[in-house]
Short mmCIF file of C-alpha atoms and ligand atoms in Angstrom, two decimals:
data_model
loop_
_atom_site.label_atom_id
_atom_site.label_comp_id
_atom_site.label_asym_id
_atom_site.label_seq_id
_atom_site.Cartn_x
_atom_site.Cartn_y
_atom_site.Cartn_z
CA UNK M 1 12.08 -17.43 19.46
CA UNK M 2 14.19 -14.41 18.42
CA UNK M 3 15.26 -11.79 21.12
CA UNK M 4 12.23 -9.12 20.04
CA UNK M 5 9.55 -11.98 19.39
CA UNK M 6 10.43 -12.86 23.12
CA UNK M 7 10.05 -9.27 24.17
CA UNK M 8 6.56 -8.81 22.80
CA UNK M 9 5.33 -11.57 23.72
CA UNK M 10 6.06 -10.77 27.55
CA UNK M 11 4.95 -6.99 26.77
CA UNK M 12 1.83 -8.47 25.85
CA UNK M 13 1.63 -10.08 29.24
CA UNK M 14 2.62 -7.04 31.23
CA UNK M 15 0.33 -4.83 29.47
CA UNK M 16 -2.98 -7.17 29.19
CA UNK M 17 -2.63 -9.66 32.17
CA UNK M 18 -2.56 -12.56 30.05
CA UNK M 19 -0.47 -14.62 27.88
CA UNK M 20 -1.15 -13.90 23.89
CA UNK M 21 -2.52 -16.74 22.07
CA UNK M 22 -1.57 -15.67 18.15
CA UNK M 23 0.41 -13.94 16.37
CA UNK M 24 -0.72 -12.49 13.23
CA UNK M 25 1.96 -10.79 10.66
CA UNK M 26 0.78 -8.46 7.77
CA UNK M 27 3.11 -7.67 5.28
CA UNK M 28 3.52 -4.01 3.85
CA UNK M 29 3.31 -3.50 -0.11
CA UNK M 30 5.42 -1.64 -2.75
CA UNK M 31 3.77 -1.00 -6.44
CA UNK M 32 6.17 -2.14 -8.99
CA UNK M 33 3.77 -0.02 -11.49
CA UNK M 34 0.18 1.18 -12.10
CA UNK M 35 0.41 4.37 -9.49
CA UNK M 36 -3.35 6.35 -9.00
CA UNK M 37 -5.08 3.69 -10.88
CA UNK M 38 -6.65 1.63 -8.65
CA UNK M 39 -9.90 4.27 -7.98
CA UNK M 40 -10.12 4.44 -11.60
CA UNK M 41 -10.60 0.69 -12.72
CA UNK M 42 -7.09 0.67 -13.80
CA UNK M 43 -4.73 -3.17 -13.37
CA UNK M 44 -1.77 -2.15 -10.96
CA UNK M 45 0.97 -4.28 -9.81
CA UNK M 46 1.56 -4.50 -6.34
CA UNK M 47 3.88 -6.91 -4.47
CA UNK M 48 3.47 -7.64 -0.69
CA UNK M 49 7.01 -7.00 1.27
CA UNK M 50 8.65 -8.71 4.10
CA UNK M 51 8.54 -5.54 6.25
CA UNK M 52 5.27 -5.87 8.04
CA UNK M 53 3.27 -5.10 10.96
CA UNK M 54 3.22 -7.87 13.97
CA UNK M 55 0.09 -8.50 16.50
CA UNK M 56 -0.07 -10.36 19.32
CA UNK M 57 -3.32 -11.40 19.97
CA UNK M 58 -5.82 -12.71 22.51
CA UNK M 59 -9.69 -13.20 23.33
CA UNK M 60 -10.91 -11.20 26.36
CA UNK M 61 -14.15 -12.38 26.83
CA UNK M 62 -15.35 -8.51 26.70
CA UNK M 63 -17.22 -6.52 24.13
CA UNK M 64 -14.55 -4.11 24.23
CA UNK M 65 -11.33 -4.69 21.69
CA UNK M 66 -8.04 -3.19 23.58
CA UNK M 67 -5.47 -2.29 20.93
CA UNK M 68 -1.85 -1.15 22.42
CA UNK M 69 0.76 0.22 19.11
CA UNK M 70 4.28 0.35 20.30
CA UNK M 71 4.50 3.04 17.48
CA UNK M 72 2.28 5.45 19.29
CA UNK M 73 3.13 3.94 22.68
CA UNK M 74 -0.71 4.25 22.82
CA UNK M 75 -3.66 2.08 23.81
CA UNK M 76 -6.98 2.28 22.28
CA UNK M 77 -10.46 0.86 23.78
CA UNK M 78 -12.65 0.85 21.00
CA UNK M 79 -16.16 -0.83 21.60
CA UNK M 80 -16.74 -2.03 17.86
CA UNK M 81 -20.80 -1.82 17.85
CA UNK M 82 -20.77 1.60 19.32
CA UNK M 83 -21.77 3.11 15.57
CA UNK M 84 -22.36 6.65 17.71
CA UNK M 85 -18.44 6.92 17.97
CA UNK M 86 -17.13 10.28 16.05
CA UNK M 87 -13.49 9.70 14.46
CA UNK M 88 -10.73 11.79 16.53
CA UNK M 89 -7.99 11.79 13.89
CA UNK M 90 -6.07 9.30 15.35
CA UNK M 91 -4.53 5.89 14.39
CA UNK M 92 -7.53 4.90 16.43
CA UNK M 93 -9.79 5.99 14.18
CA UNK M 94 -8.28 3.05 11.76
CA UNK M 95 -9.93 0.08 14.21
CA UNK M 96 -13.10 1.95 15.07
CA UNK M 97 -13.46 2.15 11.63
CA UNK M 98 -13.26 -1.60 10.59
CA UNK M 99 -14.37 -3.22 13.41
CA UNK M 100 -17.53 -1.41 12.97
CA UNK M 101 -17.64 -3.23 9.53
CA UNK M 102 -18.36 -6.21 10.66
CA UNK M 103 -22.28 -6.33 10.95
CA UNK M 104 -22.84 -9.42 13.27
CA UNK M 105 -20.63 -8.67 15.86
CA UNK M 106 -22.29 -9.66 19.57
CA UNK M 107 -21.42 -9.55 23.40
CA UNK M 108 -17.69 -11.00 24.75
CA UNK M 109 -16.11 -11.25 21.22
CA UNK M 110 -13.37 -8.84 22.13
CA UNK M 111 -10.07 -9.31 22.18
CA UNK M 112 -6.28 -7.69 23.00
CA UNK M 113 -3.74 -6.58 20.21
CA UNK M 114 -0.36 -5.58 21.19
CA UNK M 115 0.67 -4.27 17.64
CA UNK M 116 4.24 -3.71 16.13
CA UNK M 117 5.74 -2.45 12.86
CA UNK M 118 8.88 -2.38 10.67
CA UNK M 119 7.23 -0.26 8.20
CA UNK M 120 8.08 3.12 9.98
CA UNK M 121 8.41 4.95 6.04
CA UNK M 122 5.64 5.99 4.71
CA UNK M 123 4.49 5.22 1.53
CA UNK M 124 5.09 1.26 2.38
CA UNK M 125 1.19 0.70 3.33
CA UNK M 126 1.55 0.82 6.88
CA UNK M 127 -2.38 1.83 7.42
CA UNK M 128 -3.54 -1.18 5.08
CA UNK M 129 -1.15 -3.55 7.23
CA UNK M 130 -2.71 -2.53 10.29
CA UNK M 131 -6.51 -2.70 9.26
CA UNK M 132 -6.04 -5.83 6.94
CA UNK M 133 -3.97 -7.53 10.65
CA UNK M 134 -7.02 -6.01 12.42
CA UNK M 135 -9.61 -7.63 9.69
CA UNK M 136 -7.86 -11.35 10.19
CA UNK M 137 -8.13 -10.61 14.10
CA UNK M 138 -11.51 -9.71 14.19
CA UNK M 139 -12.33 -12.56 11.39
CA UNK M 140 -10.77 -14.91 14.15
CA UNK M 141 -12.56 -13.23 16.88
CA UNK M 142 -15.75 -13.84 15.31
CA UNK M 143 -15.84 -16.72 13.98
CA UNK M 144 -13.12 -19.06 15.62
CA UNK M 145 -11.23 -19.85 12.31
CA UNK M 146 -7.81 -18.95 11.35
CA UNK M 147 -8.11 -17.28 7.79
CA UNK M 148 -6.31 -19.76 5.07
CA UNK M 149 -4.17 -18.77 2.25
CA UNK M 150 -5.74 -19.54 -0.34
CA UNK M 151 -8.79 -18.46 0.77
CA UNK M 152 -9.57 -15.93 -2.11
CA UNK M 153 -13.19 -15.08 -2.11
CA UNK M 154 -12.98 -14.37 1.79
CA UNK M 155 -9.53 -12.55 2.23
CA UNK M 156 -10.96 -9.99 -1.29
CA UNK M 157 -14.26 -9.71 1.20
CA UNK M 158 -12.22 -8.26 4.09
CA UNK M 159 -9.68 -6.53 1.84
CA UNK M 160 -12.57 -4.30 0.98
CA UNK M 161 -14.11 -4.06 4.72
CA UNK M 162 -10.48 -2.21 5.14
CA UNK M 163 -11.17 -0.61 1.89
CA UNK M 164 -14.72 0.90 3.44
CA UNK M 165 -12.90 1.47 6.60
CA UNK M 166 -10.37 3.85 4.94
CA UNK M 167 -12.99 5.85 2.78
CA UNK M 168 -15.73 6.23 5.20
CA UNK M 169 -15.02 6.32 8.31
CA UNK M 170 -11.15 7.38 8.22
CA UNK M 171 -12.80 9.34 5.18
CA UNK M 172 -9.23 8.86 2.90
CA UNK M 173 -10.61 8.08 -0.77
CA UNK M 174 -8.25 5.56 -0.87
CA UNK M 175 -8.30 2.54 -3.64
CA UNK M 176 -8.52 -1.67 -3.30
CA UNK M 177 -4.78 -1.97 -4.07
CA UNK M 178 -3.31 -1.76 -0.84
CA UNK M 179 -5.76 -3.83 1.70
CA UNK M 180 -5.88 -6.57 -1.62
CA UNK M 181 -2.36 -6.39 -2.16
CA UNK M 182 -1.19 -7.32 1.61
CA UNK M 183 -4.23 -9.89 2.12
CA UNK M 184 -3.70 -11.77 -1.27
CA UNK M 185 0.29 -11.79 -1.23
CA UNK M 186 3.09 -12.33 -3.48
CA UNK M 187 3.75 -9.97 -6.60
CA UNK M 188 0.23 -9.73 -8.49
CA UNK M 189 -1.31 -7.52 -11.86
CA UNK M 190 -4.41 -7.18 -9.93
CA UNK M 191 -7.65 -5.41 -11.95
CA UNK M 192 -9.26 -2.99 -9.61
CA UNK M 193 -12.57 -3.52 -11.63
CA UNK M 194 -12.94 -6.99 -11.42
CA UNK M 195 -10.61 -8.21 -8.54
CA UNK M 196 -9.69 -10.83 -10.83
CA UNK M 197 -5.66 -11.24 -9.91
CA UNK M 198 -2.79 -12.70 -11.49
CA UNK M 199 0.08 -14.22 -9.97
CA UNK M 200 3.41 -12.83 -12.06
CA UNK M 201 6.60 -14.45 -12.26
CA UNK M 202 8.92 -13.25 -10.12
CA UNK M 203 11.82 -10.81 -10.71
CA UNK M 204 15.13 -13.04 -12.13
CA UNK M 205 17.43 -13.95 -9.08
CA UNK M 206 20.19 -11.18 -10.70
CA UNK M 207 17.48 -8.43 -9.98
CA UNK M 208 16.36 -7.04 -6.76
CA UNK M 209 14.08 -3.99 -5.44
CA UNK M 210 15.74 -1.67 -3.17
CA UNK M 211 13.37 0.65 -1.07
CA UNK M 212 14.78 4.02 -0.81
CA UNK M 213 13.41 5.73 1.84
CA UNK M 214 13.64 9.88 1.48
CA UNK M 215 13.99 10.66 4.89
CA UNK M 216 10.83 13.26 4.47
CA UNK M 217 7.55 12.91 5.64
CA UNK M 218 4.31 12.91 3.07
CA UNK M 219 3.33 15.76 3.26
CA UNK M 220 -0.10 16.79 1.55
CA UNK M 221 -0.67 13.04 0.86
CA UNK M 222 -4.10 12.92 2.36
CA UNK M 223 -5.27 16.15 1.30
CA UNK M 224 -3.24 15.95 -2.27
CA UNK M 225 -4.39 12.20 -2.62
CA UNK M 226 -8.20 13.41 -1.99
CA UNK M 227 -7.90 16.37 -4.92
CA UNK M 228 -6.71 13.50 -7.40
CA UNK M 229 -9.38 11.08 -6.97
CA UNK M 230 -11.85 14.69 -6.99
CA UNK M 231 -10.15 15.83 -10.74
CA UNK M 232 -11.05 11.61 -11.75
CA UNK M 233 -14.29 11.95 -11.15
CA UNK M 234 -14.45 15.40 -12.35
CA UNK M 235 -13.12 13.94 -15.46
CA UNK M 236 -15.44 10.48 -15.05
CA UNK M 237 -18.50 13.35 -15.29
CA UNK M 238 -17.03 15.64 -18.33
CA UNK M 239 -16.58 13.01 -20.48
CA UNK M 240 -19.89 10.87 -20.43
CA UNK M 241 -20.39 6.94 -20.80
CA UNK M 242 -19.78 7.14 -24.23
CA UNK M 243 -15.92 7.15 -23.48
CA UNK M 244 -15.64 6.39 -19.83
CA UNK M 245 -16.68 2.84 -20.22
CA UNK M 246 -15.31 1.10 -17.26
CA UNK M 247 -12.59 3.50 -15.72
CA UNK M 248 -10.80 5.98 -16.96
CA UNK M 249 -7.92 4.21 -16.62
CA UNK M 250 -9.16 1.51 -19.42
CA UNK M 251 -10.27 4.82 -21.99
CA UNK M 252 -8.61 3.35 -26.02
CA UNK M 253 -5.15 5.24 -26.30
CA UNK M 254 -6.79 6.45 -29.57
CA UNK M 255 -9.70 8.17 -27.68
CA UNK M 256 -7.13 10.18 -25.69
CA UNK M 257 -6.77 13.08 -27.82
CA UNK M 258 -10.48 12.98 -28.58
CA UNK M 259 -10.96 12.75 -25.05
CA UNK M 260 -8.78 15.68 -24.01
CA UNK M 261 -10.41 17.58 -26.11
CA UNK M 262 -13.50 17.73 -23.61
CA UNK M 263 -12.04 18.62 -21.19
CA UNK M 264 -11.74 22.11 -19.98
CA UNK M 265 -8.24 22.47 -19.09
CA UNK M 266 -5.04 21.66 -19.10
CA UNK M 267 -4.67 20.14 -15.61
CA UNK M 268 -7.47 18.12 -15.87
CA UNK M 269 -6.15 16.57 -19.86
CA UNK M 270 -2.36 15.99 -18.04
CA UNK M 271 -4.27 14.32 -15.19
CA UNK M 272 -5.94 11.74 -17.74
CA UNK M 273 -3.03 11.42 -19.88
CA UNK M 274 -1.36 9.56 -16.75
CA UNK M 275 -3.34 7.69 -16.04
CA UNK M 276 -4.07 6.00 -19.57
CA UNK M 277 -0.37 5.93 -20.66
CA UNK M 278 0.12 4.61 -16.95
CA UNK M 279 -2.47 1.61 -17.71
CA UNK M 280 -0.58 0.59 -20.72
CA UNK M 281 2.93 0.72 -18.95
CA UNK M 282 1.29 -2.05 -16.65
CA UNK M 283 0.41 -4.38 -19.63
CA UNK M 284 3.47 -3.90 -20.65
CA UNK M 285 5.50 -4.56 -17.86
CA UNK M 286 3.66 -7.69 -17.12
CA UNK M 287 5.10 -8.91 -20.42
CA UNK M 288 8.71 -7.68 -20.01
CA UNK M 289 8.22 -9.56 -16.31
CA UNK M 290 6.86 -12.90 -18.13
CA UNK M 291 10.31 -12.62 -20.72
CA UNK M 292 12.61 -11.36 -18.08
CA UNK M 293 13.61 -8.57 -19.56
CA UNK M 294 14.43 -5.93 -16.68
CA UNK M 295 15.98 -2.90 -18.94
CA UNK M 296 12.36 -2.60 -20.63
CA UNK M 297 10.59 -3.35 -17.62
CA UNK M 298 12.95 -0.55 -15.93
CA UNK M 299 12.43 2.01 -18.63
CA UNK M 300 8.49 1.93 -18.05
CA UNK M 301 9.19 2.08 -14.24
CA UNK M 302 11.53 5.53 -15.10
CA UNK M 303 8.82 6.53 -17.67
CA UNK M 304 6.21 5.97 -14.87
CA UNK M 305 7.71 8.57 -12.64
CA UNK M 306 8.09 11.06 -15.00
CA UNK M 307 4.64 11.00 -15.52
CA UNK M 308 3.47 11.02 -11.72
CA UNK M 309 6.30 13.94 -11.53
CA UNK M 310 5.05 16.13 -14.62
CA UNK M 311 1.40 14.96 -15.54
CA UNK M 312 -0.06 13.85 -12.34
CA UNK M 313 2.13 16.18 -9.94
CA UNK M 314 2.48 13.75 -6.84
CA UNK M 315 6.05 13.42 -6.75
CA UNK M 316 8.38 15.60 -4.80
CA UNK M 317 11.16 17.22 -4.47
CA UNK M 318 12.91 14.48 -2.89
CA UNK M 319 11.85 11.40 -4.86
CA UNK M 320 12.73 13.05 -7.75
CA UNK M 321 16.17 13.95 -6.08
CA UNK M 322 16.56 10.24 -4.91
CA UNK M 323 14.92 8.61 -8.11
CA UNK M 324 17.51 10.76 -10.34
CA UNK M 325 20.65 9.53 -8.57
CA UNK M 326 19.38 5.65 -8.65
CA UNK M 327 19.08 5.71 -12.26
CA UNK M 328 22.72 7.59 -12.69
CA UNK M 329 24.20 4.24 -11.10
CA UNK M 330 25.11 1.37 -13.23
CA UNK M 331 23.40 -1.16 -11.35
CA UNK M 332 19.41 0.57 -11.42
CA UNK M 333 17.54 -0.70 -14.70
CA UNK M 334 15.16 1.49 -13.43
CA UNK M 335 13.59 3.46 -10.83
CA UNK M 336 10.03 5.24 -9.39
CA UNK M 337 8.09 6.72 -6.64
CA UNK M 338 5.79 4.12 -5.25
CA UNK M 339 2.66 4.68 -3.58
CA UNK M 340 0.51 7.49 -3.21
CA UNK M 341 3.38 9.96 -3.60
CA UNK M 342 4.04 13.57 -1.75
CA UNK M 343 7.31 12.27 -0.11
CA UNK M 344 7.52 9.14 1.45
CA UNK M 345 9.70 6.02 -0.42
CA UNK M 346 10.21 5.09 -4.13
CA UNK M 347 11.65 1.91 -5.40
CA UNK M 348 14.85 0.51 -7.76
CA UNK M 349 15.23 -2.13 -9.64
CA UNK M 350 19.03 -2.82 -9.31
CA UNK M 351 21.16 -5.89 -10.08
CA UNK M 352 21.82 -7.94 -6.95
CA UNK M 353 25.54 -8.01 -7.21
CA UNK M 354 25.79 -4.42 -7.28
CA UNK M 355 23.49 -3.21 -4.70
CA UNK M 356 25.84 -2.48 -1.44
CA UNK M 357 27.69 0.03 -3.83
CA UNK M 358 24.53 1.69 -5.59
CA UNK M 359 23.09 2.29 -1.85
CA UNK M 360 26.49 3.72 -0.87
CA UNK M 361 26.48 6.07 -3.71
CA UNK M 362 23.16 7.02 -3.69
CA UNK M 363 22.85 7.60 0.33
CA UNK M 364 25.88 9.86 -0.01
CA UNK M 365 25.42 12.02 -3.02
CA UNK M 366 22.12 12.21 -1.36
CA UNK M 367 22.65 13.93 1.53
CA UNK M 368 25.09 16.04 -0.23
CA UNK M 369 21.77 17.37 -2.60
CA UNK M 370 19.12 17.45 -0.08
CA UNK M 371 20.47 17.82 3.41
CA UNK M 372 18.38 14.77 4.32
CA UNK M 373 19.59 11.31 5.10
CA UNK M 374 17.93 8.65 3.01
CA UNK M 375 17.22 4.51 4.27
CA UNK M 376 18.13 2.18 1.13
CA UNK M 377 17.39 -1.51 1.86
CA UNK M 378 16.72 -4.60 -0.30
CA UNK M 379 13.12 -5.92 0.15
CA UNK M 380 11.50 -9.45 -1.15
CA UNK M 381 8.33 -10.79 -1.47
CA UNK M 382 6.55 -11.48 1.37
CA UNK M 383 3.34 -14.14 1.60
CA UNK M 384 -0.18 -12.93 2.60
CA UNK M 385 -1.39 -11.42 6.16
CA UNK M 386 -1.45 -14.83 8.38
CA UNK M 387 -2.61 -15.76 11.57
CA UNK M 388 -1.29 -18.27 13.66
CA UNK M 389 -1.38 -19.90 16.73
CA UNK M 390 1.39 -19.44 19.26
C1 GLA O 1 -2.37 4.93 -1.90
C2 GLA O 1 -3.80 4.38 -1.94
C3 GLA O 1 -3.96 3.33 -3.04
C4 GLA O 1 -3.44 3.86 -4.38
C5 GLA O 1 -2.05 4.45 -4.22
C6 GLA O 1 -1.57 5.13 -5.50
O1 GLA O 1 -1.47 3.94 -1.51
O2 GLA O 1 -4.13 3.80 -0.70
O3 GLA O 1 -5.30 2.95 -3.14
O4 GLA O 1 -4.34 4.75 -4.96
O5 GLA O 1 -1.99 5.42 -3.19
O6 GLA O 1 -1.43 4.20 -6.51
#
């Protein structure tokens, strides 16, 4: 067992009393394209990463579920039937939340969590990593069995348990991509209508994504992220079923002028011109990924952020700072916020062989623009949220 591993699993014992019995790992998720789609019936293409959250894990033989994060140096008691409990705007709030999803819980199914993450930027999923590791815990808690991979119908069942969990108890609007993306695993075109998923091929060995972290917190991204989902559905209701048929996000490309034109002003017809252009960037990335053709694939990813920067107005000043000087080096075929936006990470596509230099570059002239010091790393593809016995 590596040194940390080691460590956790004897903080577990110091904090609990008693020796953890699983470990369950949940990766985080970037979105290689299809950005503020996912609430609108729009396909989106998320990819699970190998910077995760970590739980160790153990039955109590209470009712009560006692969750310690090292983030927040914090523990949490949260008695899962109580349905009187009011939300304090704390991570807490995240495990209250879903374990109150779970209808059929009874007496002495508790259990400890020491929790642990390496997805300290935001914008990587961390809340989805901890409510879909919560979800398999519970799951396990519950019912005795160890969640398997393939297990499709029951890991899209808890996906949206987080999914509730998030909109309303947390009371974030939030979409299915995340909690979907980080229990189903792997890089997927995933419709958000159907939950019928794809698995893509993966990126050519020559290509990599670098995260690049912007140093800056997210700031407005619950409140911003709440006024976009309000202007869909104000949209959804100003245009009728005649042309909403099933999510915006699906509308013709030919109806979008005709569209536009009902709409009252010019926020609202920028706001749905993302996200149908955005829809058809993700068909056609999925073919540029199926070829392996990375410059196209990287122009829609540059053409994406332009449009969550000018027509959806969720970028900042930062990614578009940090996004700018990626795509000036020679190794980016292309680059994007990813996420819900408002600070936070975006993503590069960069070739392999030229990525120690493009992070070099890109940290330094950076920091020279902003004043802020960025965190540029390489991530992969990371399975789905496992459990597993220690
Ligand atoms: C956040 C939400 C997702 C999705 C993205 C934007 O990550 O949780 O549901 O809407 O923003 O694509």
């Amino acid at each position: 067992m590596e040194a940390s591993a080691t460590d956790a699993v004897e903080g577990f014992t110091r904090i609990f009393g008693s020796v953890a019995s699983h470990r369950i790992v949940a990766p985080g998720r970037i979105n290689l394209i299809g950005e503020h789609i996912d609430y609108c019936g729009g396909q989106v293409m998320p990819m699970a990463i190998d910077q995760h959250t970590t739980g160790l894990f153990r039955l109590n033989d209470k009712s009560v579920v006692r969750i310690y994060s090292d983030r927040f140096d914090d523990m949490a008691t949260v008695i899962p039937h109580d349905v009187l409990t009011k939300k304090t705007g704390i991570w807490s709030d995240y495990a209250q939340g879903l374990l109150r999803e779970s209808a059929h819980r009874s007496v002495a199914k508790g259990f400890d969590l020491l929790v642990r993450s390496t997805l300290g930027s935001g914008g990587l999923s961390s809340s989805s990593s901890f409510l879909a590791m919560l979800a398999l815990a519970n799951h396990f808690a519950l019912s005795g069995e160890m969640i398997d991979p393939v297990d499709r119908g029951l890991r899209l069942q808890l996906a949206l348990n987080c999914q509730r969990a998030e909109n309303s108890f947390v009371g974030i609007p939030s979409g299915i991509m995340d909690p979907a993306a980080i229990l189903l695993g792997g890089l997927i075109k995933l419709d958000c209508n159907t939950l019928k998923y794809t698995r893509l091929t993966p990126l050519p060995k020559a290509y990599c994504i670098i995260i690049l972290d912007t140093g800056t917190p997210r700031t407005l991204a619950g409140s911003g992220y709440a006024k976009r989902v309000q202007e869909v559905r104000a949209i959804e209701a100003l245009l009728g079923r005649e042309l909403l048929g099933n999510g915006l996000a699906n509308l013709d490309p030919q109806l979008l002028s005709k569209a536009k034109g009902k709409l009252p002003d010019l926020i609202l017809k920028a706001r749905l011109e993302h996200l149908v252009t955005e829809q058809q960037r993700v068909i056609q990335a999925a073919d540029c990924l199926a070829v392996g053709n990375m410059s196209d694939l990287g122009t829609l990813m540059n053409e994406s952020h332009y449009s969550l920067q000018s027509d959806y107005q969720v970028s900042s000043k930062e990614l578009d700072a940090i996004t700018t000087l990626s795509r000036r080096h020679a190794a980016t075929a292309g680059s994007r916020m990813t996420g819900a936006g408002f600070g936070g990470c975006a993503i590069s596509l960069c070739r392999r062989d030229q990525v120690t230099e493009h992070n070099r570059c890109v940290s330094e002239d950076y920091f020279n623009e902003t004043g802020h010091t960025a965190s540029l790393y390489t991530t992969d593809t990371a399975g789905p949220a496992r459990i597993e016995a220690l």
